[in-house]
Structure formats: structure tokens, C-alpha cells
PDB file of C-alpha atoms and ligand atoms in Angstrom:
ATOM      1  CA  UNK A 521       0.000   0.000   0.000  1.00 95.00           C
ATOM      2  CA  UNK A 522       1.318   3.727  -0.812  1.00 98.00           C
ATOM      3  CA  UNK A 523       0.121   7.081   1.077  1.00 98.00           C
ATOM      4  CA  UNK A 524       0.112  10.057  -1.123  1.00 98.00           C
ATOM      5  CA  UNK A 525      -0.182  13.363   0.980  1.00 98.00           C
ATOM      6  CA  UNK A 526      -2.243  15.584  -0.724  1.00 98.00           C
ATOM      7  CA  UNK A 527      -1.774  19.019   0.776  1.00 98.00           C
ATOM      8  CA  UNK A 528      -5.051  21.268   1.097  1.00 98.00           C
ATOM      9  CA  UNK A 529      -6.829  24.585   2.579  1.00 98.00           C
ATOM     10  CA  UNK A 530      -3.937  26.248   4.343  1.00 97.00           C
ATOM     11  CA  UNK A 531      -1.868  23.680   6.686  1.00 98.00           C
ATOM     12  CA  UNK A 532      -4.269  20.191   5.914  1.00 98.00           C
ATOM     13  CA  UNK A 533      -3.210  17.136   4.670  1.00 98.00           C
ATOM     14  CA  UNK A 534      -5.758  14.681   3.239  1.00 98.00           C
ATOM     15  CA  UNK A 535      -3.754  11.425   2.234  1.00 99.00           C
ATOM     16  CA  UNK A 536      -5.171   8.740  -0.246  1.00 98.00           C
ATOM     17  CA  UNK A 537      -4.230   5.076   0.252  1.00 98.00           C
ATOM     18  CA  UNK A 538      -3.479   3.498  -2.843  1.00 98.00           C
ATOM     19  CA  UNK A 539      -3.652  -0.511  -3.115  1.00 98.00           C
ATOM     20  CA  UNK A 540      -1.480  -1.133  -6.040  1.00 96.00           C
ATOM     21  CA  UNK A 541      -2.335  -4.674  -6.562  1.00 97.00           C
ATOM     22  CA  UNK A 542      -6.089  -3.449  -7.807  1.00 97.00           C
ATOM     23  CA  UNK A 543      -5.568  -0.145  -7.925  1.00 97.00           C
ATOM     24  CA  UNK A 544      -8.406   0.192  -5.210  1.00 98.00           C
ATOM     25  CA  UNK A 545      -8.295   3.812  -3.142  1.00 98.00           C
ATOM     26  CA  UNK A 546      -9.091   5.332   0.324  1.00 98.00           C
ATOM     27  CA  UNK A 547      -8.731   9.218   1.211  1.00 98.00           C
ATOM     28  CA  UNK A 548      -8.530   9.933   4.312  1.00 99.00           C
ATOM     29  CA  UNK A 549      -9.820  13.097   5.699  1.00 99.00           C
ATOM     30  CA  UNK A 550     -10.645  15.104   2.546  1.00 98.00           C
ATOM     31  CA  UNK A 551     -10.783  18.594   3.229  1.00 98.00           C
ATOM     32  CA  UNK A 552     -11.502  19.723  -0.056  1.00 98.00           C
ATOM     33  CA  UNK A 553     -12.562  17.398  -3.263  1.00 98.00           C
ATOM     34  CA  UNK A 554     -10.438  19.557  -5.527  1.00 98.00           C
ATOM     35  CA  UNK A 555      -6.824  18.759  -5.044  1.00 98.00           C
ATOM     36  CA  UNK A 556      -7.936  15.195  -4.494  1.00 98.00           C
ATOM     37  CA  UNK A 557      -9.987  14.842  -7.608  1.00 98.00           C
ATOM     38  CA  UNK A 558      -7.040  16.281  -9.520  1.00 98.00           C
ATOM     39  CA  UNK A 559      -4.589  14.054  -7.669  1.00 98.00           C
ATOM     40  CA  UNK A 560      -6.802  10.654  -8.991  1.00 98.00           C
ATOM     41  CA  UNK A 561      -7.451  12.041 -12.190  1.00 98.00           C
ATOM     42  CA  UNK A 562      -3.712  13.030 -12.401  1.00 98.00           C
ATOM     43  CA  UNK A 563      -2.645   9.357 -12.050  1.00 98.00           C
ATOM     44  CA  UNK A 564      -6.057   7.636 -13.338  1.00 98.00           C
ATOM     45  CA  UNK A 565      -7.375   6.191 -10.054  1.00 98.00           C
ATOM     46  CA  UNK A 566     -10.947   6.313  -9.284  1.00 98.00           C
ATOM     47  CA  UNK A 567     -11.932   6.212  -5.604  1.00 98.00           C
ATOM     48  CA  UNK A 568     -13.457   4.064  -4.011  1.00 98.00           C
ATOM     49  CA  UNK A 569     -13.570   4.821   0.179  1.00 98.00           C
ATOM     50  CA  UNK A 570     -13.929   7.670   1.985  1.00 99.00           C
ATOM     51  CA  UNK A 571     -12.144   7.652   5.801  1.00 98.00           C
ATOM     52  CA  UNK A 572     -13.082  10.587   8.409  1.00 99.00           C
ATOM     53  CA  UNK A 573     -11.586  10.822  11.533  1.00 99.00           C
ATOM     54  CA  UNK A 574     -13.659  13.096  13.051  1.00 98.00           C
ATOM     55  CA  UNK A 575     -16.490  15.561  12.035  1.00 98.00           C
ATOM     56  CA  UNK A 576     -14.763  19.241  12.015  1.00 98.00           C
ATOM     57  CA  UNK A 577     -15.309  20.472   8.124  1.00 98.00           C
ATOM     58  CA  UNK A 578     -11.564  20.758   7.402  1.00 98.00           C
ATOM     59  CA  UNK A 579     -11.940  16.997   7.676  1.00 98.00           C
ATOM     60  CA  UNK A 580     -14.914  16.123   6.322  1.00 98.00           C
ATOM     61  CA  UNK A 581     -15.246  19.116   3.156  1.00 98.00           C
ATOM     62  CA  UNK A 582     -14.837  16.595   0.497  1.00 98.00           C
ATOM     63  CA  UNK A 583     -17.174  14.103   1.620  1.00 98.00           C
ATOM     64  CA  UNK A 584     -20.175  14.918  -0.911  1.00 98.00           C
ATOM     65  CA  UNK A 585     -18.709  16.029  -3.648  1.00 98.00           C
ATOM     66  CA  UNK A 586     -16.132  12.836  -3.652  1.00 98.00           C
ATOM     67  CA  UNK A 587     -18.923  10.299  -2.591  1.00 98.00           C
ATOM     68  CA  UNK A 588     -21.131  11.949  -5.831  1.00 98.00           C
ATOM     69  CA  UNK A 589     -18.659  12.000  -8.196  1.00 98.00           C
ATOM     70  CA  UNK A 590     -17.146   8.446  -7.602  1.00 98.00           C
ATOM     71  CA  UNK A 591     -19.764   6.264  -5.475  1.00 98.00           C
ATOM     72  CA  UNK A 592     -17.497   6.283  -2.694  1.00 98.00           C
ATOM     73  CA  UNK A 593     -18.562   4.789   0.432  1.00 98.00           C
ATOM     74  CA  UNK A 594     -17.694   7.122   3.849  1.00 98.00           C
ATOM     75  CA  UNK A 595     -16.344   4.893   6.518  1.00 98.00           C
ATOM     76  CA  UNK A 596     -16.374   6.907  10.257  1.00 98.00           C
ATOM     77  CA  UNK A 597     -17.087   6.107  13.339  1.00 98.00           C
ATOM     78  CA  UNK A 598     -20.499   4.776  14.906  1.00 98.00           C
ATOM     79  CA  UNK A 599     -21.189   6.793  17.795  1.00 98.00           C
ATOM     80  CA  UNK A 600     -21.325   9.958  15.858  1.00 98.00           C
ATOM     81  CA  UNK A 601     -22.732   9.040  12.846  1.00 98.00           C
ATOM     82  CA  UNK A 602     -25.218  12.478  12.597  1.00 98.00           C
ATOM     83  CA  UNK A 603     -22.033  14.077  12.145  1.00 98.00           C
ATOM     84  CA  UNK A 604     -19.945  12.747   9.733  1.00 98.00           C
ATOM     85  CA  UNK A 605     -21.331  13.804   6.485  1.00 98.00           C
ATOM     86  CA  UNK A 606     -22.905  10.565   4.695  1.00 98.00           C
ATOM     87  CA  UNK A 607     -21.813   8.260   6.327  1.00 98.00           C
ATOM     88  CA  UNK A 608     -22.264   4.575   4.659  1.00 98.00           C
ATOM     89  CA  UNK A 609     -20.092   2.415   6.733  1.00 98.00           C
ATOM     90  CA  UNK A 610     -20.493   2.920  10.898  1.00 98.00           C
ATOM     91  CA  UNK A 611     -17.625   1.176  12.625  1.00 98.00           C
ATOM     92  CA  UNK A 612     -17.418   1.039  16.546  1.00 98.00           C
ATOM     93  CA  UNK A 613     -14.408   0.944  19.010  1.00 98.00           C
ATOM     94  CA  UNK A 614     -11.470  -1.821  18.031  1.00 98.00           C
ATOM     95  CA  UNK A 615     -13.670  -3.064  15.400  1.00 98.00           C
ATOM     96  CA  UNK A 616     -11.664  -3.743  11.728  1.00 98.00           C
ATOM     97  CA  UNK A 617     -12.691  -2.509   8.871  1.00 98.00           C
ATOM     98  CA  UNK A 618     -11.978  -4.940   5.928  1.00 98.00           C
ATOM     99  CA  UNK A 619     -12.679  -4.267   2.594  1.00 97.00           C
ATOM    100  CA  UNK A 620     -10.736  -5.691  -0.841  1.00 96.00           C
ATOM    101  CA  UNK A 621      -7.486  -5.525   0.648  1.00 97.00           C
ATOM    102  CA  UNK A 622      -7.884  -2.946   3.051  1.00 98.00           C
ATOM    103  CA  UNK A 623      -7.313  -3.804   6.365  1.00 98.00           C
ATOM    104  CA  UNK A 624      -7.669  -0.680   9.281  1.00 98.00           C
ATOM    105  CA  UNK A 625      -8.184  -0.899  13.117  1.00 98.00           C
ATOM    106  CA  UNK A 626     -10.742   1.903  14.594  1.00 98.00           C
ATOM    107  CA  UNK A 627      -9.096   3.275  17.966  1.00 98.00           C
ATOM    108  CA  UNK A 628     -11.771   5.493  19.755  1.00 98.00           C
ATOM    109  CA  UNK A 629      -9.516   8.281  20.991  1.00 98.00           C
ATOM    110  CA  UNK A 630     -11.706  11.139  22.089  1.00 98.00           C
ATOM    111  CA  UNK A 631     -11.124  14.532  23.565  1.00 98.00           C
ATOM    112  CA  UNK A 632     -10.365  16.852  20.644  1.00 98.00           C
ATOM    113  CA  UNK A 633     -14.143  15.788  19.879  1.00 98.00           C
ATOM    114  CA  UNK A 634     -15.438  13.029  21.677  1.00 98.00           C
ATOM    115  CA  UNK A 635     -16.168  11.015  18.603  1.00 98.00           C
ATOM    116  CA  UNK A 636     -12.545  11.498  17.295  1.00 98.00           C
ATOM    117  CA  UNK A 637     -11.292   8.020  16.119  1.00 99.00           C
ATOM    118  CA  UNK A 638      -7.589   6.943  14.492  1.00 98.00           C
ATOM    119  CA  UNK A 639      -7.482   4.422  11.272  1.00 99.00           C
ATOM    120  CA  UNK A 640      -4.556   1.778  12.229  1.00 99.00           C
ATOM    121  CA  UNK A 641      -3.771  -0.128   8.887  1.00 98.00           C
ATOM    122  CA  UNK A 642      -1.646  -2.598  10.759  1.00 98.00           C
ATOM    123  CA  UNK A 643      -0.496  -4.702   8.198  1.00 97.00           C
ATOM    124  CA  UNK A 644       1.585  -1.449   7.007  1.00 97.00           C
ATOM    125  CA  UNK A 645       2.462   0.396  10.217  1.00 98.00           C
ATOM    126  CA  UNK A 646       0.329   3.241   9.408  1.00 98.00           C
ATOM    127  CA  UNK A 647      -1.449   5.340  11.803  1.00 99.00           C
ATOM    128  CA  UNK A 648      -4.130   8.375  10.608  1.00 99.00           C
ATOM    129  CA  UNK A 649      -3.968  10.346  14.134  1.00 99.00           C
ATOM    130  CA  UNK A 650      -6.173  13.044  12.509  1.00 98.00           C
ATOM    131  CA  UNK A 651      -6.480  16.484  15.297  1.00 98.00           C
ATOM    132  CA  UNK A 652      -5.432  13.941  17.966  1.00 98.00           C
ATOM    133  CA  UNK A 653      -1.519  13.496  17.685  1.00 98.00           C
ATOM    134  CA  UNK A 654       0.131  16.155  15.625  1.00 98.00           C
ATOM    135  CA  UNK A 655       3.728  15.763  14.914  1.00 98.00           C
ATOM    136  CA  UNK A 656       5.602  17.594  18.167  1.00 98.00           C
ATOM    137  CA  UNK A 657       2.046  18.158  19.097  1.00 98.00           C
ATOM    138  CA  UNK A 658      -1.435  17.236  20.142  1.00 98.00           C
ATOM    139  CA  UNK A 659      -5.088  18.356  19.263  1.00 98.00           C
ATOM    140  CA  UNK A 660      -6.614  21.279  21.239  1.00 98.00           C
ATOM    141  CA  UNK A 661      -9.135  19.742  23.705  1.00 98.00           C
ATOM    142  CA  UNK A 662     -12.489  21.239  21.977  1.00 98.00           C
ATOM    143  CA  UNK A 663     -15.006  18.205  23.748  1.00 98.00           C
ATOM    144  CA  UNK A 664     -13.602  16.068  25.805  1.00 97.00           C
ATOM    145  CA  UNK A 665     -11.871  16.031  29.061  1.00 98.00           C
ATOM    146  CA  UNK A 666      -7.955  16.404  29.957  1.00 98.00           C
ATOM    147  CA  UNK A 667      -8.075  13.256  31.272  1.00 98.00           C
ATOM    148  CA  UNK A 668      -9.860  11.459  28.162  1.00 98.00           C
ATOM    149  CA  UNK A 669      -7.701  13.340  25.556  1.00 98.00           C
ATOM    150  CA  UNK A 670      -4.434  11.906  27.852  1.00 98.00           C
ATOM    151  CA  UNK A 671      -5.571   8.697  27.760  1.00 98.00           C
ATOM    152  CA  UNK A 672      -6.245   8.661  23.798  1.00 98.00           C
ATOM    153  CA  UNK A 673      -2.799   9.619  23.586  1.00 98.00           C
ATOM    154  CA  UNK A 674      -1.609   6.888  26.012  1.00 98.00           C
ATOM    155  CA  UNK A 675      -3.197   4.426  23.317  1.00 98.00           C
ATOM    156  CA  UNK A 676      -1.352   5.920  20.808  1.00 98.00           C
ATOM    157  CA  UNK A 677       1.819   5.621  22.799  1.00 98.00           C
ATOM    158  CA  UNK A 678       1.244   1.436  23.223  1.00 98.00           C
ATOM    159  CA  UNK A 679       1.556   1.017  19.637  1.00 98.00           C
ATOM    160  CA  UNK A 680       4.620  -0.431  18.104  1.00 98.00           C
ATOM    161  CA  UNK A 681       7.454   2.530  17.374  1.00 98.00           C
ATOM    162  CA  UNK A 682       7.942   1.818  13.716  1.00 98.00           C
ATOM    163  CA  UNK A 683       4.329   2.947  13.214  1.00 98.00           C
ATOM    164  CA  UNK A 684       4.199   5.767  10.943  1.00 98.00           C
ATOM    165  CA  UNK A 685       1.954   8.763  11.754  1.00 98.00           C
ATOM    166  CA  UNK A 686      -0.239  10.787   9.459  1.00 99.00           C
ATOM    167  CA  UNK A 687      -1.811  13.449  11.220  1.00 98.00           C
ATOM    168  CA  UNK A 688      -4.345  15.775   9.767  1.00 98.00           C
ATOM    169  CA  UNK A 689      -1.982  19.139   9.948  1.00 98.00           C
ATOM    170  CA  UNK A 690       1.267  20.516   9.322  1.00 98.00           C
ATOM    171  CA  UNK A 691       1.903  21.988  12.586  1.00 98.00           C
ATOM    172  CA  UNK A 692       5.169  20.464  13.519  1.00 98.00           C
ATOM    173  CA  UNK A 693       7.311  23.816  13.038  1.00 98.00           C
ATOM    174  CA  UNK A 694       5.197  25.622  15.576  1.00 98.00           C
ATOM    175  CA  UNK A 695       4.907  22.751  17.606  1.00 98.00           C
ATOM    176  CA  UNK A 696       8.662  22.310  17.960  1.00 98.00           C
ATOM    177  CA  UNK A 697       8.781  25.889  19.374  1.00 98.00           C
ATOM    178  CA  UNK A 698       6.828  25.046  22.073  1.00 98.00           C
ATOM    179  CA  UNK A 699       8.448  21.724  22.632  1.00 98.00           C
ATOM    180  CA  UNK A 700      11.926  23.349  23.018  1.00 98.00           C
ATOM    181  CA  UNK A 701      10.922  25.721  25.201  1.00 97.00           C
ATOM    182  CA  UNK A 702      10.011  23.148  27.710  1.00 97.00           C
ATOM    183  CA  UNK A 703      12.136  20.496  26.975  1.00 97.00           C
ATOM    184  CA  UNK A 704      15.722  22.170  26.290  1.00 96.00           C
ATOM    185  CA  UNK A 705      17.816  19.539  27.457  1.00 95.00           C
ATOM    186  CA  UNK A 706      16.421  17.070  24.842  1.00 97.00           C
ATOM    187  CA  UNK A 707      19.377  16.522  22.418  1.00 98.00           C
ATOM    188  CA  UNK A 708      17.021  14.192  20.084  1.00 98.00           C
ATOM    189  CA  UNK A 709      14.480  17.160  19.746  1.00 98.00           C
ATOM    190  CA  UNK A 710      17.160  19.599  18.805  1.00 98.00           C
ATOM    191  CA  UNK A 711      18.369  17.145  16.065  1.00 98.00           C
ATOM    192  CA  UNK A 712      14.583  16.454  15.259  1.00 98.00           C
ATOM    193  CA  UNK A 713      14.060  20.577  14.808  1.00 98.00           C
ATOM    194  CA  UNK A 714      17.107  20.944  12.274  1.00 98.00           C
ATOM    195  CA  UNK A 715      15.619  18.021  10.256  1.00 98.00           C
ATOM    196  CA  UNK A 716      12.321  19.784  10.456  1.00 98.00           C
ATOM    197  CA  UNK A 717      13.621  23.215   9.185  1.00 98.00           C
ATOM    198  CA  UNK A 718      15.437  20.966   6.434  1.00 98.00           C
ATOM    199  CA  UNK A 719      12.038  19.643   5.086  1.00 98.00           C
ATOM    200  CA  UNK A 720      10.323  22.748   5.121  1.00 98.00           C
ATOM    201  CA  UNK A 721      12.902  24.831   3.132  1.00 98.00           C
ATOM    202  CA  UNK A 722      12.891  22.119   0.262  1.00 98.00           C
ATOM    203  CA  UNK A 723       8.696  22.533   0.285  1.00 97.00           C
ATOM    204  CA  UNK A 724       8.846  18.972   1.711  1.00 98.00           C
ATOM    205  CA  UNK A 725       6.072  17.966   3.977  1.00 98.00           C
ATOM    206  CA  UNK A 726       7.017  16.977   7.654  1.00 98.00           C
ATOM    207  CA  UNK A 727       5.014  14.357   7.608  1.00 98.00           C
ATOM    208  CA  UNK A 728       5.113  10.928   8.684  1.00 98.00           C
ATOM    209  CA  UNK A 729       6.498  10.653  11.585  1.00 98.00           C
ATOM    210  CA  UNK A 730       7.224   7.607  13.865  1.00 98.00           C
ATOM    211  CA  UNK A 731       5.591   6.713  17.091  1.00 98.00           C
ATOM    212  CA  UNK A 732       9.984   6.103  18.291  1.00 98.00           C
ATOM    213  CA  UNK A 733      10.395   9.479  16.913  1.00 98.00           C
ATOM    214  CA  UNK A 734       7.231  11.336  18.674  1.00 98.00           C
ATOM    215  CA  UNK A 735       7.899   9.041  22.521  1.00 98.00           C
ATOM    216  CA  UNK A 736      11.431  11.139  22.195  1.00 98.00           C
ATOM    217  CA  UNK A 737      10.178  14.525  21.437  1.00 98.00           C
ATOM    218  CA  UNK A 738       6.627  15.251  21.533  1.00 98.00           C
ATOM    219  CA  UNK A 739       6.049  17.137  24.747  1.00 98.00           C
ATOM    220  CA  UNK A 740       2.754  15.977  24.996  1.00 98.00           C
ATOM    221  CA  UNK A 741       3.797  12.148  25.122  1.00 98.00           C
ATOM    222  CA  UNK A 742       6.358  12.992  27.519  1.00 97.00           C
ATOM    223  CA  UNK A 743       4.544  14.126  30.623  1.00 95.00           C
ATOM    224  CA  UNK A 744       6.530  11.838  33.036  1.00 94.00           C
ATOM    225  CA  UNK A 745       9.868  13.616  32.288  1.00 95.00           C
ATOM    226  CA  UNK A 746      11.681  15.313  34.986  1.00 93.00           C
ATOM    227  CA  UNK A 747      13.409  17.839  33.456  1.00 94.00           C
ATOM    228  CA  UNK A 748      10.031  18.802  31.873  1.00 96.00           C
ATOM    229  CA  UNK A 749       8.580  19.115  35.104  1.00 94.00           C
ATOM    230  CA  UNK A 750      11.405  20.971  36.561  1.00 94.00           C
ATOM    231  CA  UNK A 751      11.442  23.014  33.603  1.00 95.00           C
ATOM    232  CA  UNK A 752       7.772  23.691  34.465  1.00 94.00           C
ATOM    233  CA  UNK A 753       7.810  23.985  38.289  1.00 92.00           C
ATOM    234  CA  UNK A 754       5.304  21.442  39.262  1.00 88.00           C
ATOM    235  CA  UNK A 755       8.161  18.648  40.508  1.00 77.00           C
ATOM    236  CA  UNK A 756       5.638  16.710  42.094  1.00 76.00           C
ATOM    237  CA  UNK A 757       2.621  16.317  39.607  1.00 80.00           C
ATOM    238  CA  UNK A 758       1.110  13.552  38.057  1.00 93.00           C
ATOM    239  CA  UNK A 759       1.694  12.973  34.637  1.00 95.00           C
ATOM    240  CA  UNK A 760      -1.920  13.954  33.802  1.00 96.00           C
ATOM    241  CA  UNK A 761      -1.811  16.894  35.851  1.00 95.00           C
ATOM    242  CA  UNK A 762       1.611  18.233  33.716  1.00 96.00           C
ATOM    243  CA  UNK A 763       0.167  16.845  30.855  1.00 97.00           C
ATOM    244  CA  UNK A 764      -3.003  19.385  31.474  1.00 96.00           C
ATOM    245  CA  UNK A 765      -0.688  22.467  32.110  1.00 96.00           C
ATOM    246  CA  UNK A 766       1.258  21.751  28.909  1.00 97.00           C
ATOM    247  CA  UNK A 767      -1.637  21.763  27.056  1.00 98.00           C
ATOM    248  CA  UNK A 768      -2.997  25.639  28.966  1.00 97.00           C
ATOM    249  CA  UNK A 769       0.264  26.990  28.228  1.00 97.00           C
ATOM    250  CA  UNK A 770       0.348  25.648  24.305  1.00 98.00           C
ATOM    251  CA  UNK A 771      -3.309  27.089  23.912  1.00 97.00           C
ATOM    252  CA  UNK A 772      -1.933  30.719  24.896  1.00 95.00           C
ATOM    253  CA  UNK A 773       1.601  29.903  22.887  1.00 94.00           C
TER     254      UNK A 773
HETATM  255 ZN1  LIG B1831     -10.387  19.061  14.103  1.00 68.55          ZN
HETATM  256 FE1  LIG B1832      -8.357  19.936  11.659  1.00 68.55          FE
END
């Protein structure tokens, strides 16, 4: 299976899933039908499944348009089925979606929205993370609960480190400042930043990263750290409890 990122809007990235066996397709989170239409047409796919991971519009935009033009069938999640724009396919929590030779894993991972849910194609080590897990970053808690969007991300973290993560932005420059601010001493993450800035100046996208590569510098994964803590002057919090100030101070950053 190949991902294509497909860059749309301002900062999203919808990705389509090619099986090249029988040149079958998934997008995931279309924002827009217009780059991805042009992507297909570009390489003469047709598509055949549309993935959301969660309702916002900047996820969800192409839905209609796609599902009209191609007969696409929207997979999403169950439980919030009145949201998710079509929907054809309901799947619930740790069910597997299976269709030709697509094979993807629904993870329930609320807190950005409570009916926010992450696509694990196994078989391939990829991970669509949507607004959950950002590269050097998380989702902003819109629904849900500290506590729910922490353990979401503790799911995430259980998952085997080669996994490669799509997420549904490119925030990781902005992220990074924020990570670094925190987390100075954290050699890996200054490495991590010049490889960033290295990407971005050839108009590459940041994206995927690893599940090894966010455990050693995402911030938000990393709530358990003591320098972080020291660095943050709350020595003797939980993990949630740093993880819930980190997230305050990155929605005023
Ligand atoms: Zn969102
Ligand atoms: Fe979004």
C-alpha cells in the first residue's frame, strides 16, 4: 500500500491510500474534493472509500462532492454518525474494517471531539492520528476532558514505534517551538528541529512521523519527564496533571 499526501486549505493534509495490486483507493480526511480529484485524475485512479476521523469540516469538506462523483462509500465512526457527512459504513471501538485488501483498526480516541477516532492499517504500520496526535504536538481539547484526551494519547503511545503517523496538519514547526521551550535539554528534539527546518525549506512535507520518533520529542507524550517538570515547576505532579498544564500553556503559545 502507498500514502500520497495531498496538501489542502492552508496547513491540511488529506492522504489517499493506494492498493497497487487493484488499484483500489481510500482518502482519508478530505478537506476539499479539488486537489484530491485532480490528484486521482492526475494518475487515473478512481476512488473508491472515503475515511473521516472526526467531524470538524476541514476533515470532512470533500465528503459529498467525492462520494457523488465516484460512489465512494464514507467509513467513520459509529457513535457519531449524525455528524460525519454521509456516512455509509459505521464502525465502533477496536472493530476492523476490511474491505478488498484494506485492512484498518478503529481506535476510539476522544477529547479533541469526543467522537474522534484513528485508522490503524496494521499490516503497514500506518497510523491516521487526525487532530489527535500532531507531529511535536497534540489536538486542542475542543469536547472532551484532559483526562480522556491523555488517555487517547496513552493508546497511541502502546503502539509499536515503527508505526508511521499521518496526522491531519502541518503543525510540527510551531509545535517544535513550544516543545523546546520546555524540553531544552532534549538533544534528540534539537536534532529532530534541524531536520524539520530541512524539510520545510525544500517545500517537503514533515510528515510521517514515527511513534519512536514522537515518545522522544513530543512534549505531549512525555509528561513523566523530569526535566520537563522541573522546567515547568510542578516537581511533584502527576503525569496527567503536567500533561493538562502543557496543554494551557500551548493554547496561549
Ligand atoms: Zn479538528
Ligand atoms: Fe483539523
Amino acid at each position: 500500500m502507498k500514502v500520497e499526501i495531498i496538501p489542502c486549505l492552508k496547513d491540511n493534509y488529506s492522504y489517499v491510500v493506494i492498493d497497487e495490486r487493484n488499484n483500489k483507493t481510500c482518502v482519508v480526511d478530505p478537506s476539499e474534493s479539488k486537489p484530491i480529484i485532480n490528484f486521482l485524475e492526475k494518475n487515473n485512479l478512481k476512488l473508491n472509500y472515503i475515511l473521516n476521523t472526526h467531524h470538524h469540516y476541514d476533515h470532512v469538506g470533500g465528503n459529498s462532492e467525492l462520494k457523488k462523483k465516484y460512489k465512494a462509500k464514507v467509513v467513520g465512526f459509529k457513535e457519531d454518525y449524525k455528524r460525519i457527512p454521509e456516512i455509509d459504513i459505521k464502525l465502533k471501538d477496536g472493530e476492523t474494517w476490511k474491505e478488498d485488501n484494506f485492512e484498518a483498526k478503529v481506535i476510539h480516541i476522544p477529547g479533541h471531539t469526543l467522537g474522534h477516532i484513528c485508522f490503524y492499517f496494521y499490516k503497514d504500520n500506518n497510523l491516521f492520528t487526525g487532530d489527535t496526535l500532531f507531529s511535536l504536538g497534540c489536538g486542542r481539547i475542543f469536547e472532551g476532558t484532559y483526562e480522556q484526551m491523555f488517555s487517547s494519547l496513552e493508546k497511541i503511545k502502546k503502539l509499536p514505534p515503527k508505526t508511521k503517523i499521518y496526522c491531519g496538519h502541518e503543525y510540527t514547526l510551531q509545535n517544535s517551538k513550544f516543545c523546546i521551550q520546555y524540553d531544552k535539554e532534549n538533544q534528540n528534539l534539537i536534532k529532530k528541529i534541524q531536520e524539520i527546518n530541512e524539510k520545510l525549506k525544500n517545500n517537503k512535507p514533515t510528515i510521517p512521523s514515527t511513534i519512536e520518533d514522537e515518545l522522544k520529542n513530543n512534549i505531549f507524550l512525555r509528561s513523566d519527564n523530569e526535566n520537563i517538570k522541573t522546567n515547568l515547576n510542578i516537581v511533584t505532579s502527576s503525569s496527567l496533571a503536567t500533561f493538562s498544564k502543557l496543554r494551557d500553556l500551548k493554547d496561549n503559545f
